Coordinates of C-alpha atoms in Angstrom, one line a residue:
X6 CA 103.6 107.4 119.1
X7 CA 101.6 104.1 117.0
X8 CA 100.5 104.5 113.9
X9 CA 96.6 104.7 113.1
X10 CA 94.4 101.1 112.8
X11 CA 92.5 102.8 109.8
X12 CA 94.0 102.4 106.3
X13 CA 95.3 105.5 105.4
X14 CA 97.1 106.4 101.8
X15 CA 96.9 104.7 98.7
X16 CA 95.2 100.8 98.1
X17 CA 96.1 99.9 95.0
X18 CA 100.1 100.5 94.7
X19 CA 102.0 99.6 90.9
X20 CA 106.2 99.6 92.0
X21 CA 107.8 100.2 88.9
X22 CA 110.8 99.3 90.5
X23 CA 112.7 97.3 93.4
X24 CA 113.0 99.6 96.5
X25 CA 109.2 100.6 97.1
X26 CA 108.3 96.7 96.8
X27 CA 111.2 96.0 99.5
X28 CA 110.1 99.1 102.0
X29 CA 106.6 98.2 101.6
X30 CA 107.0 94.7 102.8
X31 CA 109.5 95.8 105.6
X32 CA 106.7 97.5 107.0
X33 CA 104.1 95.4 106.5
X34 CA 102.4 97.0 103.9
X35 CA 102.6 94.3 101.0
X36 CA 98.7 93.9 100.7
X37 CA 98.6 97.4 99.0
X38 CA 100.9 96.4 96.3
X39 CA 99.0 95.1 92.7
X40 CA 101.9 94.9 90.5
X41 CA 105.7 95.1 90.7
X42 CA 108.9 95.9 88.3
X43 CA 109.7 92.0 86.6
X44 CA 113.7 92.6 88.5
X45 CA 112.4 92.5 91.9
X46 CA 113.8 89.7 93.8
X47 CA 113.0 90.8 97.4
X48 CA 111.7 89.9 99.2
X49 CA 111.2 85.9 97.6
X50 CA 107.8 86.1 98.3
X51 CA 107.0 89.1 96.4
X52 CA 107.9 87.3 93.1
X53 CA 106.1 84.7 94.0
X54 CA 102.9 86.7 95.2
X55 CA 102.8 89.5 92.8
X56 CA 102.3 90.3 88.9
X57 CA 104.9 91.5 87.2
X58 CA 104.1 94.7 85.2
X59 CA 107.2 96.5 84.0
X60 CA 111.0 96.5 83.3
X61 CA 112.9 99.6 84.0
X62 CA 112.5 102.0 81.0
X63 CA 109.7 99.9 79.8
X64 CA 105.8 99.1 81.3
X65 CA 102.8 97.1 80.4
X66 CA 100.5 99.8 80.7
X67 CA 97.6 98.1 79.7
X68 CA 98.2 95.1 82.6
X69 CA 98.7 98.2 84.9
X70 CA 95.5 99.6 84.1
X71 CA 93.8 96.3 84.6
X72 CA 95.0 95.9 87.8
X73 CA 92.9 99.6 88.5
X74 CA 96.2 101.2 90.9
X75 CA 95.2 104.3 92.8
X76 CA 99.0 104.6 92.7
X77 CA 102.3 103.7 90.8
X78 CA 105.5 104.7 92.7
X79 CA 109.5 104.5 90.5
X80 CA 112.3 106.2 90.2
X81 CA 114.7 109.1 88.1
X82 CA 113.9 110.6 84.7
X83 CA 114.4 107.1 82.9
X84 CA 110.6 106.8 84.1
X85 CA 109.5 109.7 83.0
X86 CA 107.6 108.0 80.1
X87 CA 105.9 105.6 81.6
X88 CA 105.1 108.1 84.4
X89 CA 103.7 110.5 81.5
X90 CA 101.3 107.7 80.3
X91 CA 100.0 106.4 83.4
X92 CA 99.5 110.1 84.5
X93 CA 97.3 110.5 80.8
X94 CA 95.7 107.6 82.0
X95 CA 94.4 109.0 85.2
X96 CA 97.1 107.1 87.6
X97 CA 98.6 109.1 90.6
X98 CA 102.4 108.8 90.4
X99 CA 105.5 109.3 92.5
X100 CA 108.4 109.8 91.0
X101 CA 111.3 109.6 93.5
X102 CA 114.5 110.7 92.5
X103 CA 117.0 110.5 95.7
X104 CA 120.5 109.7 94.5
X105 CA 122.3 110.0 97.8
X106 CA 122.4 107.6 101.0
X107 CA 120.7 110.2 103.0
X108 CA 118.1 110.6 100.6
X109 CA 117.6 106.4 101.1
X110 CA 116.6 106.8 104.0
X111 CA 114.4 109.8 103.7
X112 CA 113.2 108.0 101.5
X113 CA 111.8 105.1 103.6
X114 CA 110.5 108.1 105.7
X115 CA 108.9 109.8 102.8
X116 CA 107.1 106.5 101.3
X117 CA 106.0 105.5 104.9
X118 CA 104.4 109.0 105.7
X119 CA 102.7 108.5 102.1
X120 CA 100.9 105.0 103.1
X121 CA 100.0 106.5 106.6
X122 CA 102.4 103.9 108.9
X123 CA 104.9 107.2 109.4
X124 CA 105.8 106.1 113.1
X125 CA 107.1 102.6 111.6
X126 CA 108.7 103.7 108.8
X127 CA 110.9 106.2 110.8
X128 CA 111.2 103.0 113.6
X129 CA 112.7 101.3 110.0
X130 CA 114.7 104.1 108.6
X131 CA 116.6 104.1 112.4
X132 CA 117.4 101.2 112.3
X133 CA 119.0 101.4 108.7
X134 CA 120.7 104.5 109.7
X135 CA 122.3 102.3 113.2
X136 CA 123.1 99.4 111.0
X137 CA 125.4 101.7 108.7
X138 CA 126.9 103.7 111.8
X139 CA 128.1 100.4 112.8
X140 CA 129.5 99.3 109.2
X141 CA 131.4 102.7 109.9
X142 CA 133.1 102.0 113.2
X143 CA 134.2 98.6 112.1
X144 CA 135.8 100.3 108.8
X145 CA 137.3 102.8 111.3
X146 CA 139.5 100.3 113.0
X147 CA 141.2 99.5 109.4
X148 CA 144.7 100.3 109.3
X149 CA 144.5 102.1 105.6
X150 CA 141.7 102.4 102.8
X151 CA 142.2 100.9 99.5
X152 CA 141.3 103.1 96.7
X153 CA 138.4 101.2 94.6
X154 CA 137.0 101.7 91.1
X155 CA 133.8 100.3 91.0
X156 CA 131.8 99.5 87.5
X157 CA 128.4 99.3 86.8
X158 CA 128.6 98.5 83.2
X159 CA 131.1 97.5 80.9
X160 CA 130.6 98.5 77.4
X161 CA 131.2 101.3 77.9
X162 CA 132.3 101.4 81.1
X163 CA 130.5 103.6 83.8
X164 CA 131.1 104.3 87.4
X165 CA 129.4 104.0 90.0
X166 CA 126.6 106.4 90.8
X167 CA 127.0 108.5 94.2
X168 CA 124.9 106.0 96.7
X169 CA 127.7 103.4 95.8
X170 CA 130.4 105.9 96.5
X171 CA 129.4 107.1 99.7
X172 CA 128.4 103.3 100.7
X173 CA 132.1 102.1 99.3
X174 CA 133.1 105.7 102.0
X175 CA 131.2 103.6 104.8
X176 CA 132.4 100.2 104.5
X177 CA 135.9 101.9 104.6
X178 CA 137.2 102.5 100.7
X179 CA 137.3 105.2 98.5
X180 CA 136.0 105.8 94.9
X181 CA 138.8 106.6 92.4
X182 CA 136.1 108.5 90.8
X183 CA 134.5 110.9 93.2
X184 CA 134.0 113.4 90.5
X185 CA 131.7 111.1 88.4
X186 CA 129.8 110.0 91.1
X187 CA 128.2 113.3 92.0
X188 CA 126.9 113.0 88.1
X189 CA 122.7 111.8 88.8
X190 CA 123.2 110.3 85.0
X191 CA 124.7 106.9 83.8
X192 CA 125.5 109.0 80.8
X193 CA 127.5 111.2 82.6
X194 CA 129.1 108.6 84.2
X195 CA 130.7 106.8 81.2
X196 CA 134.8 107.0 81.2
X197 CA 135.5 108.6 77.7
X198 CA 139.2 107.0 78.5
X199 CA 139.3 103.3 80.5
X200 CA 142.9 104.6 81.3
X201 CA 142.4 106.9 83.7
X202 CA 141.7 103.7 85.5
X203 CA 145.4 102.6 85.1
X204 CA 146.8 105.8 86.2
X205 CA 144.0 106.1 89.5
X206 CA 145.6 102.8 90.5
X207 CA 142.7 101.3 92.7
X208 CA 143.5 98.3 94.9
X209 CA 140.2 96.9 94.2
X210 CA 138.1 96.8 91.7
X211 CA 134.3 96.1 92.0
X212 CA 131.5 95.2 89.5
X213 CA 128.0 95.1 89.0
X214 CA 127.2 95.0 85.9
X215 CA 123.4 95.4 85.7
X216 CA 121.5 92.9 84.8
X217 CA 124.0 90.5 83.6
X218 CA 127.1 88.0 85.5
X219 CA 130.5 90.6 86.4
X220 CA 133.6 88.7 84.3
X221 CA 136.5 89.4 85.9
X222 CA 138.7 87.7 82.9
X223 CA 137.5 90.3 80.4
X224 CA 138.4 93.1 82.8
X225 CA 142.0 91.9 83.4
X226 CA 142.2 91.4 80.0
X227 CA 141.6 95.0 78.7
X228 CA 144.6 96.5 77.4
X229 CA 147.2 98.1 79.9
X230 CA 145.2 97.1 82.9
X231 CA 147.6 94.5 83.9
X232 CA 149.9 97.4 85.9
X233 CA 146.8 98.1 87.8
X234 CA 147.4 97.1 91.5
X235 CA 143.8 95.4 91.7
X236 CA 144.5 93.2 88.8
X237 CA 147.8 92.1 89.9
X238 CA 147.0 91.1 93.4
X239 CA 143.6 89.7 92.0
X240 CA 141.7 91.5 93.8
X241 CA 138.3 91.8 91.2
X242 CA 135.2 90.9 92.7
X243 CA 131.4 91.1 92.2
X244 CA 128.6 92.3 94.2
X245 CA 125.2 91.3 92.5
X246 CA 123.6 94.2 91.0
X247 CA 119.9 94.3 92.8
X248 CA 121.8 94.6 96.1
X249 CA 123.8 97.7 95.6
X250 CA 122.1 99.4 92.2
X251 CA 118.6 100.3 93.4
X252 CA 118.4 102.9 96.1
X253 CA 116.3 101.4 98.7
X254 CA 117.5 99.0 101.7
X255 CA 118.7 96.0 100.1
X256 CA 121.6 98.6 99.5
X257 CA 121.6 99.9 102.8
X258 CA 121.8 96.2 104.7
X259 CA 123.2 93.2 102.4
X260 CA 124.5 96.0 100.2
X261 CA 127.2 97.6 102.0
X262 CA 127.6 94.6 104.2
X263 CA 129.4 93.2 100.6
X264 CA 131.3 95.9 100.5
X265 CA 132.7 95.7 103.5
X266 CA 133.3 92.0 103.4
X267 CA 135.6 93.2 100.2
X268 CA 137.3 95.6 102.1
X269 CA 137.9 93.9 105.1
X270 CA 139.1 90.6 103.0
X271 CA 141.6 92.9 101.1
X272 CA 143.1 94.3 104.3
X273 CA 143.6 90.7 105.3
X274 CA 145.3 89.9 102.3
X275 CA 147.3 93.3 101.8
X276 CA 149.0 92.4 105.4
X277 CA 149.5 88.9 104.4
X278 CA 151.3 90.3 101.3
X279 CA 153.8 92.0 103.8
X280 CA 152.0 96.0 103.0
X281 CA 149.8 96.2 105.7

């Protein structure tokens, strides 16, 4: 069934985070967007075309209201204060709170339904799932799976969120802190003892320090970390945060493929080191 031609749903949307912007562009519904997050990089035309009115933990409420939105879309409890202020000013707000790969796929379907293009959204979501299945099928051919420490912030060290751990598994690796990945809040994923990374001995370290460049030299210089196999073998890698730390299409496409490239590269180098 095709989507109706008549325009349904909100017509003037402010995207407080990146994933609704990328999703609406992918669905061909970008004309509904009147404002975006200043962190938006995907697609690049969004950054050129749309006014930037929010960060992640703050927003220009006056600028948003001047755009006369009929809906604002954001993510997580971290944006609760922004949402409350907009609601007090008469703006309808949808704050999604999905934290898993399945949740991201479902988010695409829900957002599409919200703007009146459910068939198009289902087709797009199905294509995202097929891409994940293809990555998983290739990962199944690896002779063994590496143990991976994923760090999304360095001071204090914060481990990866649930969808990152799930994408690592799809890409062929295993998160060394699965019990922390299940925690929804960043403060619950702070490593109280960074020495635990040494004890868990990851073969790969991946950094995605939100908003700043990953520094593998600083990681390798941490006390005692020279004993970690990943440090010993030089397996410290970066995945840019816009690709993996926003719960939208980027993570399910370029993000998971970046993880898979690191895992498969490690596997090839392990064979060359006589360990594969």
